[in-house]
Short mmCIF file of C-alpha atoms and ligand atoms in Angstrom, two decimals:
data_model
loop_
_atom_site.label_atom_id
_atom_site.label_comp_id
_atom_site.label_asym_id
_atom_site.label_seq_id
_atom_site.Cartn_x
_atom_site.Cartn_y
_atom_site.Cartn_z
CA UNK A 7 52.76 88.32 128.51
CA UNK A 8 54.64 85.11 128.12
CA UNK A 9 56.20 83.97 131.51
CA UNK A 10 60.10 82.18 131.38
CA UNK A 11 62.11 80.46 133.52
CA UNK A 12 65.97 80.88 134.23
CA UNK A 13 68.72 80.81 132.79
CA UNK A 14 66.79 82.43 129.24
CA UNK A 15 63.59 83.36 127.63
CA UNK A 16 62.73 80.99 124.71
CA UNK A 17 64.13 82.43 121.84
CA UNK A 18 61.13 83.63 119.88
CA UNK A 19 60.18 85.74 122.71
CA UNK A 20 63.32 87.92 123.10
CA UNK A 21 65.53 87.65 120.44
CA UNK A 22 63.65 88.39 116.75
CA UNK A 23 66.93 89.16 115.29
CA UNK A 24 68.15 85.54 115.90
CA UNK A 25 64.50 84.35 114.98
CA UNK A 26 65.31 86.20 111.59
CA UNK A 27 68.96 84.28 111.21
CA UNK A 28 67.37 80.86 112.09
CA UNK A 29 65.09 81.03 109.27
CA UNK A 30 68.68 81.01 107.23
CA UNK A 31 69.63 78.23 109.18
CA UNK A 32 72.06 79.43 111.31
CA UNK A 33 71.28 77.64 114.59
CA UNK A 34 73.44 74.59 113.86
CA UNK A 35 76.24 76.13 112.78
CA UNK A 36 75.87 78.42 115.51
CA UNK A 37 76.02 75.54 118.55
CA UNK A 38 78.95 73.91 117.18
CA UNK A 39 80.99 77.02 116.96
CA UNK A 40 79.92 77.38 120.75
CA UNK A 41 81.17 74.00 121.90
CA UNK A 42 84.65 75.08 120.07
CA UNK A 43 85.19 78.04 121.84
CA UNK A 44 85.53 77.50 125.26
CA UNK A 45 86.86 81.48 126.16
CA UNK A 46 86.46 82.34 129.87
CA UNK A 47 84.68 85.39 131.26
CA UNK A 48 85.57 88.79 130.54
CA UNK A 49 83.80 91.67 131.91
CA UNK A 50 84.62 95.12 133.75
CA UNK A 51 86.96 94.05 136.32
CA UNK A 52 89.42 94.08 134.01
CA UNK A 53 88.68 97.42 132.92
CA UNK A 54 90.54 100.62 133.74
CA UNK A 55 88.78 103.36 135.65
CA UNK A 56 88.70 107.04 133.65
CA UNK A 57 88.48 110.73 134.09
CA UNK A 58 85.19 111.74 133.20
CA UNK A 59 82.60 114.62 134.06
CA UNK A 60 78.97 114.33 134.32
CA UNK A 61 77.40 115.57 130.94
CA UNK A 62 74.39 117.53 130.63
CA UNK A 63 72.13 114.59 129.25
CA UNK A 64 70.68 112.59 131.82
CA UNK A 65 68.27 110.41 132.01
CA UNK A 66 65.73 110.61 135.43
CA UNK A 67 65.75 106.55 135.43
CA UNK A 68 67.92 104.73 137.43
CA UNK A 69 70.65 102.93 135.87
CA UNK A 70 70.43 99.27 135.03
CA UNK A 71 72.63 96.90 136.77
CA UNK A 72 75.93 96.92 135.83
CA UNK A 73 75.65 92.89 135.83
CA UNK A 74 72.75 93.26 133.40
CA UNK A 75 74.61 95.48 130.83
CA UNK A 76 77.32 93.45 130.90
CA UNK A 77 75.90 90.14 130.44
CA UNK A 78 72.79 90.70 128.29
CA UNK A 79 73.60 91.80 125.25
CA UNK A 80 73.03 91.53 121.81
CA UNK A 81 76.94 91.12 119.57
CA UNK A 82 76.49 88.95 117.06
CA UNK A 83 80.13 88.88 116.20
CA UNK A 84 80.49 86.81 119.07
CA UNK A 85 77.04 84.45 118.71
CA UNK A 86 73.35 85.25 118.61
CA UNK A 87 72.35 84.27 122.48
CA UNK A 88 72.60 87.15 125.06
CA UNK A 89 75.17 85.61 126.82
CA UNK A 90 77.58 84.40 124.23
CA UNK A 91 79.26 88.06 124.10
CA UNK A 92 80.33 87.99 127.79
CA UNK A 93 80.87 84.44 127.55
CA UNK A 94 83.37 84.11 124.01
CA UNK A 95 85.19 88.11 124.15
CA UNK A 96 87.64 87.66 126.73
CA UNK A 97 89.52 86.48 123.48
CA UNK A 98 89.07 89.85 121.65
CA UNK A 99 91.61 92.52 121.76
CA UNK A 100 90.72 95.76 121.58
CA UNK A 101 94.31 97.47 121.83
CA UNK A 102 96.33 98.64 120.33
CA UNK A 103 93.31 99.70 117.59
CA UNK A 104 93.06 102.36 115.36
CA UNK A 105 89.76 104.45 114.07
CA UNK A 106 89.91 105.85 110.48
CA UNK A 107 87.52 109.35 109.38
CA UNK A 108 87.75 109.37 105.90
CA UNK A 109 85.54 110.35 102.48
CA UNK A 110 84.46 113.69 102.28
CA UNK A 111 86.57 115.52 104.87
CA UNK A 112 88.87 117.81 104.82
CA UNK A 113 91.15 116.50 107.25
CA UNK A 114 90.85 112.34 107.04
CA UNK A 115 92.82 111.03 109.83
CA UNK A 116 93.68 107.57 111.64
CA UNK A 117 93.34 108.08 115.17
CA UNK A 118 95.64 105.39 118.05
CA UNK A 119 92.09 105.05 120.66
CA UNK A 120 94.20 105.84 123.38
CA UNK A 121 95.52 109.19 121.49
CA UNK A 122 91.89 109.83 120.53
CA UNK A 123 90.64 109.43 124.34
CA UNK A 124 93.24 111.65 125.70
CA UNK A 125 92.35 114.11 123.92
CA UNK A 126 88.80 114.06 123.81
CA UNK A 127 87.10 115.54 127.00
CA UNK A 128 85.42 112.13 128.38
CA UNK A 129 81.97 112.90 129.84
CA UNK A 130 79.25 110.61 131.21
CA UNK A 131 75.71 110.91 129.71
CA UNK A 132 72.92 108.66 131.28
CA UNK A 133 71.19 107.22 128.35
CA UNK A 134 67.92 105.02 127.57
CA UNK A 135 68.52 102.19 125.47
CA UNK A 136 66.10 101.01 123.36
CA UNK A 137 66.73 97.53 121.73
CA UNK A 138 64.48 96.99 118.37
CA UNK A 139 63.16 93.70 120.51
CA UNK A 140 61.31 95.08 123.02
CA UNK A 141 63.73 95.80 125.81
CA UNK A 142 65.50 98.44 127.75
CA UNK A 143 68.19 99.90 129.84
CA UNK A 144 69.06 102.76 131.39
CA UNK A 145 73.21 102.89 130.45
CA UNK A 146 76.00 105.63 131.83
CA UNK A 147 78.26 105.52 129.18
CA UNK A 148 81.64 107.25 128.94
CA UNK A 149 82.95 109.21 125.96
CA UNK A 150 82.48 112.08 123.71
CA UNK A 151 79.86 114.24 121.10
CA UNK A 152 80.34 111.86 117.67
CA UNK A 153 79.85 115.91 116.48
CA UNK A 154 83.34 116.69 118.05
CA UNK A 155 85.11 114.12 116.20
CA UNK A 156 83.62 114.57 113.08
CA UNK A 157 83.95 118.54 113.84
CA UNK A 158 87.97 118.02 113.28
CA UNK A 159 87.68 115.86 110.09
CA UNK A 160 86.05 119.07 109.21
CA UNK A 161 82.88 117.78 106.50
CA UNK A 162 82.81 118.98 102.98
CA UNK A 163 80.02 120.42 101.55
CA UNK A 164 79.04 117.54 99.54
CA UNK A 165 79.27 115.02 102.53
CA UNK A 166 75.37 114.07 103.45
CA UNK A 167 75.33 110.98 105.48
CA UNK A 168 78.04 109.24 107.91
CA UNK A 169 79.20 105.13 107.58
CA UNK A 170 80.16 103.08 110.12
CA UNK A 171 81.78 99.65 109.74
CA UNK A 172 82.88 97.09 112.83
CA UNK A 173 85.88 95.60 112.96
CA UNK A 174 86.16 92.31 111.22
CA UNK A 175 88.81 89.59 112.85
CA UNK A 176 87.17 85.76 112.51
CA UNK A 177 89.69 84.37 114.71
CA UNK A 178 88.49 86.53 117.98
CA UNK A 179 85.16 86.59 116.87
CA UNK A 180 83.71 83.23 116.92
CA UNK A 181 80.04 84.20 115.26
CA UNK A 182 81.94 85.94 112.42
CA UNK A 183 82.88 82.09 111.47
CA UNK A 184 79.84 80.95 111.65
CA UNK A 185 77.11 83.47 110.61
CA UNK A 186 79.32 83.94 107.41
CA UNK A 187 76.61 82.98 105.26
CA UNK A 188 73.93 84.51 107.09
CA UNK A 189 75.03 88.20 108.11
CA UNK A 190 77.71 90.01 105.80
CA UNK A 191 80.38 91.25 108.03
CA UNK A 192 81.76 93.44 108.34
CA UNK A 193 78.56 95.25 110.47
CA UNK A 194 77.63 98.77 108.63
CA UNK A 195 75.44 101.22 110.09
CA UNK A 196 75.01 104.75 109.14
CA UNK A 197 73.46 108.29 109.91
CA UNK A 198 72.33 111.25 107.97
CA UNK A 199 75.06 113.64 108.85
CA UNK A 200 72.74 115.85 110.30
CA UNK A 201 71.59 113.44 113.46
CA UNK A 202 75.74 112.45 113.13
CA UNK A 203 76.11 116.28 114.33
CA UNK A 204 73.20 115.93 117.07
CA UNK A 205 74.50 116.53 120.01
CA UNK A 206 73.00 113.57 121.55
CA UNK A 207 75.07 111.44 119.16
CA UNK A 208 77.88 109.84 121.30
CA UNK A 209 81.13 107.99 120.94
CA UNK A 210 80.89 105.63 124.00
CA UNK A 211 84.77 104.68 125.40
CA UNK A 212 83.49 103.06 128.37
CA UNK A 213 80.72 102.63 130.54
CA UNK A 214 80.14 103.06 134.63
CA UNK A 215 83.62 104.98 134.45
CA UNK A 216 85.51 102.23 133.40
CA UNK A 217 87.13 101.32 130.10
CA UNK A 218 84.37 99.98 127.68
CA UNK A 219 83.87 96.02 128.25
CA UNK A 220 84.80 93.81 125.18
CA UNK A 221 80.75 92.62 125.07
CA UNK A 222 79.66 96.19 125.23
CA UNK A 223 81.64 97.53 122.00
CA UNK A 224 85.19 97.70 123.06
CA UNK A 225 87.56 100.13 122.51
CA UNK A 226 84.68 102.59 120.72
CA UNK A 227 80.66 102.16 119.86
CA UNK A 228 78.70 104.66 118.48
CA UNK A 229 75.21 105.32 121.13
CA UNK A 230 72.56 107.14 119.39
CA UNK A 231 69.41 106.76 122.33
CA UNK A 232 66.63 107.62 120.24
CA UNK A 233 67.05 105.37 117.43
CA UNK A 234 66.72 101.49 118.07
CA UNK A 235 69.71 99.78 119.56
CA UNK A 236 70.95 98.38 116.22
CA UNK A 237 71.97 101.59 115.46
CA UNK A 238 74.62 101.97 118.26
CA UNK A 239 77.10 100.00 115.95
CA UNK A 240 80.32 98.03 118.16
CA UNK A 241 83.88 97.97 117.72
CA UNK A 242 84.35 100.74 115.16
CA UNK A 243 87.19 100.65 112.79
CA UNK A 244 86.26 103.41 110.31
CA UNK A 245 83.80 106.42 109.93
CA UNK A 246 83.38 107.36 106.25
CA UNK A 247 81.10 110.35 104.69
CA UNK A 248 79.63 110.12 102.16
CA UNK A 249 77.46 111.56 99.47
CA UNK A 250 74.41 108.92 99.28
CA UNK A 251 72.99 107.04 102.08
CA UNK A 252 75.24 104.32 103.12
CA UNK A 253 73.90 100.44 103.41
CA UNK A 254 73.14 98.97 107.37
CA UNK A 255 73.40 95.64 108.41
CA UNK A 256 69.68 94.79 109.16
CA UNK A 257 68.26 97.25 106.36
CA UNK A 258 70.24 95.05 104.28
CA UNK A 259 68.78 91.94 106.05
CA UNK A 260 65.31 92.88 105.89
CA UNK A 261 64.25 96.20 104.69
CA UNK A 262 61.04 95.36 105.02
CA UNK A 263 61.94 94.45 109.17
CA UNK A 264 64.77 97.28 109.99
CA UNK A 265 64.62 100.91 108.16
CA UNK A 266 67.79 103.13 107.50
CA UNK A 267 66.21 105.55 110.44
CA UNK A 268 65.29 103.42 112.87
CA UNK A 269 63.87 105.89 115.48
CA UNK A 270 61.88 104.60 118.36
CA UNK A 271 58.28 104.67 117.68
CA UNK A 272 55.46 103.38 119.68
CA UNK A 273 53.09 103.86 116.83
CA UNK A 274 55.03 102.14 114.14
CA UNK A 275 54.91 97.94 114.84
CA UNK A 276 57.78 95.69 113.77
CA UNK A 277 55.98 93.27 111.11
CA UNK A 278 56.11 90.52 113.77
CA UNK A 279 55.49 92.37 117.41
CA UNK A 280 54.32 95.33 118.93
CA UNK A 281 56.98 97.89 119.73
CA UNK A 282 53.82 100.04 122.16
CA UNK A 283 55.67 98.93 125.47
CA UNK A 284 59.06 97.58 126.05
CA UNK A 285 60.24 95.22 129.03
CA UNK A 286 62.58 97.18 131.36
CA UNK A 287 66.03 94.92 131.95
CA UNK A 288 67.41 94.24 135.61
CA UNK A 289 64.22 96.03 137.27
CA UNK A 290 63.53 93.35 139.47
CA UNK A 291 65.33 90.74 139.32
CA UNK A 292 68.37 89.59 136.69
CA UNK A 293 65.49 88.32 133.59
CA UNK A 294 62.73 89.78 135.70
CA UNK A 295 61.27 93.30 135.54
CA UNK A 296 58.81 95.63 134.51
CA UNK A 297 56.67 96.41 131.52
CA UNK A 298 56.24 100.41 130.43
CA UNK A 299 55.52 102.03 127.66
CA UNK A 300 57.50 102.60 124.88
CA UNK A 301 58.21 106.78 124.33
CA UNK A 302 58.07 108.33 120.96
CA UNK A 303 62.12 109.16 119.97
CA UNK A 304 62.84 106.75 122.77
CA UNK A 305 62.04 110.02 125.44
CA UNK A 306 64.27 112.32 123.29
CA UNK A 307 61.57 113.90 121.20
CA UNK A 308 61.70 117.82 122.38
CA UNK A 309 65.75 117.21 121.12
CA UNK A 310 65.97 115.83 118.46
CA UNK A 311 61.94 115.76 116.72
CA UNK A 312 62.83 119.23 114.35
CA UNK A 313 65.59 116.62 112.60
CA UNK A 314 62.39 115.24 110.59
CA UNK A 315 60.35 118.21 110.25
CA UNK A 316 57.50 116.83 108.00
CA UNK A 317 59.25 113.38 107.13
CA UNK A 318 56.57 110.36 107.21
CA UNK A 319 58.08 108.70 110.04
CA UNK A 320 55.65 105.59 109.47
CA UNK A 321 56.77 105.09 105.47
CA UNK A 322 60.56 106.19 107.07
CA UNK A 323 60.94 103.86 109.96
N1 MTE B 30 78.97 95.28 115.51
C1 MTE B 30 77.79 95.10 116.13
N2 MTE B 30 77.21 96.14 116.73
C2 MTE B 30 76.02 95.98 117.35
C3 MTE B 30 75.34 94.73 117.35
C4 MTE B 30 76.00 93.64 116.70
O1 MTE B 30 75.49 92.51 116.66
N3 MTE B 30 77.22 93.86 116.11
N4 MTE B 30 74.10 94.61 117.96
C5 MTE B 30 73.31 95.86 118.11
C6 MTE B 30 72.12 95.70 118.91
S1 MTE B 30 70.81 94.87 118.18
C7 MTE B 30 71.97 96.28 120.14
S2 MTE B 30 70.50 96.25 120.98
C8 MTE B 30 73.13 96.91 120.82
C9 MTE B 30 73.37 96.24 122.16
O2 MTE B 30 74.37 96.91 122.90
P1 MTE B 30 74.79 96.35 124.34
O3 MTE B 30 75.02 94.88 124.21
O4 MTE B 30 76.01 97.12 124.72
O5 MTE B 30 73.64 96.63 125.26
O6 MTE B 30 74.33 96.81 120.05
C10 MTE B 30 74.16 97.00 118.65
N5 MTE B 30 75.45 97.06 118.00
MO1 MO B 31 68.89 95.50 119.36
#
């Protein structure tokens, strides 16, 4: 394995998304956006501490760093490095903010966040992250069953798969300038509604029992911990079901790359590394850590494996 030196791994090693993006020419754009957005630091201290319970889903690993999950991370609303999030969304402001569920419900509603946390009963699940590059964390996130949500929009018959869309605001989100050309905001992801009504499907509010930090997804993100990271969409603005399966960001950007299901797979290769073993984040040292091996559903298997029955999970990745 490649060796690095601080402050960052080279590029190609760590972040094939942005490898994918520079091939559209992005870099230069990206750098002088950079250099015009001189934001300050944000991060959890300004974050408000909240009532939660421990959930039944926990993970045996111990958590990653709080310093690690707060300052490597992968928002390309804010730039493609994986510091530019905690470095440019101090600017971003995630109240007040309001989360549509719409499309085929019964009851489609716009929900205030803070209205929507109050009445949700917060719990803490301790989930594996599994980024589509190669990395991992271990993350106690805050929030609520996506199920319960979706639950009180109460489904029609006809609804089959769940869309989610980001919020889209160029002038707090300096990579939205710039990437313009290269991703299509807003950022969609989506879910069969089935694995939307997994329990393991979460709403995350917040993270370490504080509010949810501005670089982590602030003031909702979906977390779904045995699909690839990508999945766990940021900064939700609406939730729409629908009848046919709904387009996703990287899908969209390379089908060929990033599948509609995206579940963790050892067995199943991305077309330009090995997804076998994954490099643990903030297990010795900030950049440092471990190598292990990569689990089939991301460790969630005996849950959530009966969602696919017989699917081909090699021609469905
Ligand atoms: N809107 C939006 N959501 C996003 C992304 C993004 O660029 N934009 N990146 C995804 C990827 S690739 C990963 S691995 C996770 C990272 O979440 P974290 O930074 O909280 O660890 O967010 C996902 N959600
Ligand atoms: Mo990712």
């Amino acid at each position: 394995m490649a060796r690095w030196s601080y402050p960052r791994p080279p590029s190609s090693e760590i972040t094939p998304h942005a490898a994918w993006l520079s091939r559209r020419h992005f870099m230069a754009a990206a750098s002088a956006s950079a250099l015009a957005a001189p934001f300050g630091h944000t991060g959890p201290a300004m974050a408000q501490a909240l009532h939660t319970r421990p959930g039944p889903y926990q993970a045996a690993e111990t958590p990653t760093p709080l310093e690690d999950v707060t300052h490597y991370n992968n928002f390309y609303e804010f730039g493609m490095g994986k510091g530019d999030p905690s470095a440019y969304a101090s600017a971003f402001q995630p109240r007040p903010w309001t989360l549509s569920v719409e499309g085929l419900v019964e009851r489609p509603r716009v929900w205030d966040i803070d209205r929507l946390m109050a009445e949700m009963p917060l719990e803490e699940r301790l989930y594996r992250m599994r980024c589509v590059e190669a990395w991992s964390m271990v993350i106690p996130w805050d929030g609520f069953a996506l199920a319960s949500l979706l639950k009180q929009a109460q489904p029609l018959g006809s609804a089959r798969y769940v869309a989610f869309e980001s919020v889209v605001r160029p002038a707090q989100m300096p990579g939205q300038r710039t990437v313009l050309d290269a991703l299509p905001w807003p950022y969609v992801e989506g879910l069969r509604l089935d694995e939307a009504m997994h329990p393991l499907a979460f709403l995350a509010v917040g993270l370490y029992g504080r509010t949810l930090p501005n670089q982590n997804g602030a003031p909702v993100r979906l977390v779904v911990p045995w699909k690839y990271g990508f999945k766990g969409i940021k900064s939700i603005t609406r939730i729409r079901l629908m009848e046919q399966m709904p387009p996703t960001t990287w899908n969209r950007m390379d089908p060929s790359e990033y599948g509609f299901f995206a579940n963790v797979n050892p067995d199943v290769d991305h077309p330009r590394w090995s997804q076998a073993t994954e490099r643990v984040i903030g297990a010795g040292g900030f950049f440092g850590g471990g190598r292990r091996k990569t689990q089939m559903f991301n460790g969630y298997g005996e849950q959530v494996a009966g969602l696919y029955g017989q699917m081909n999970l090699r021609t469905h990745f």
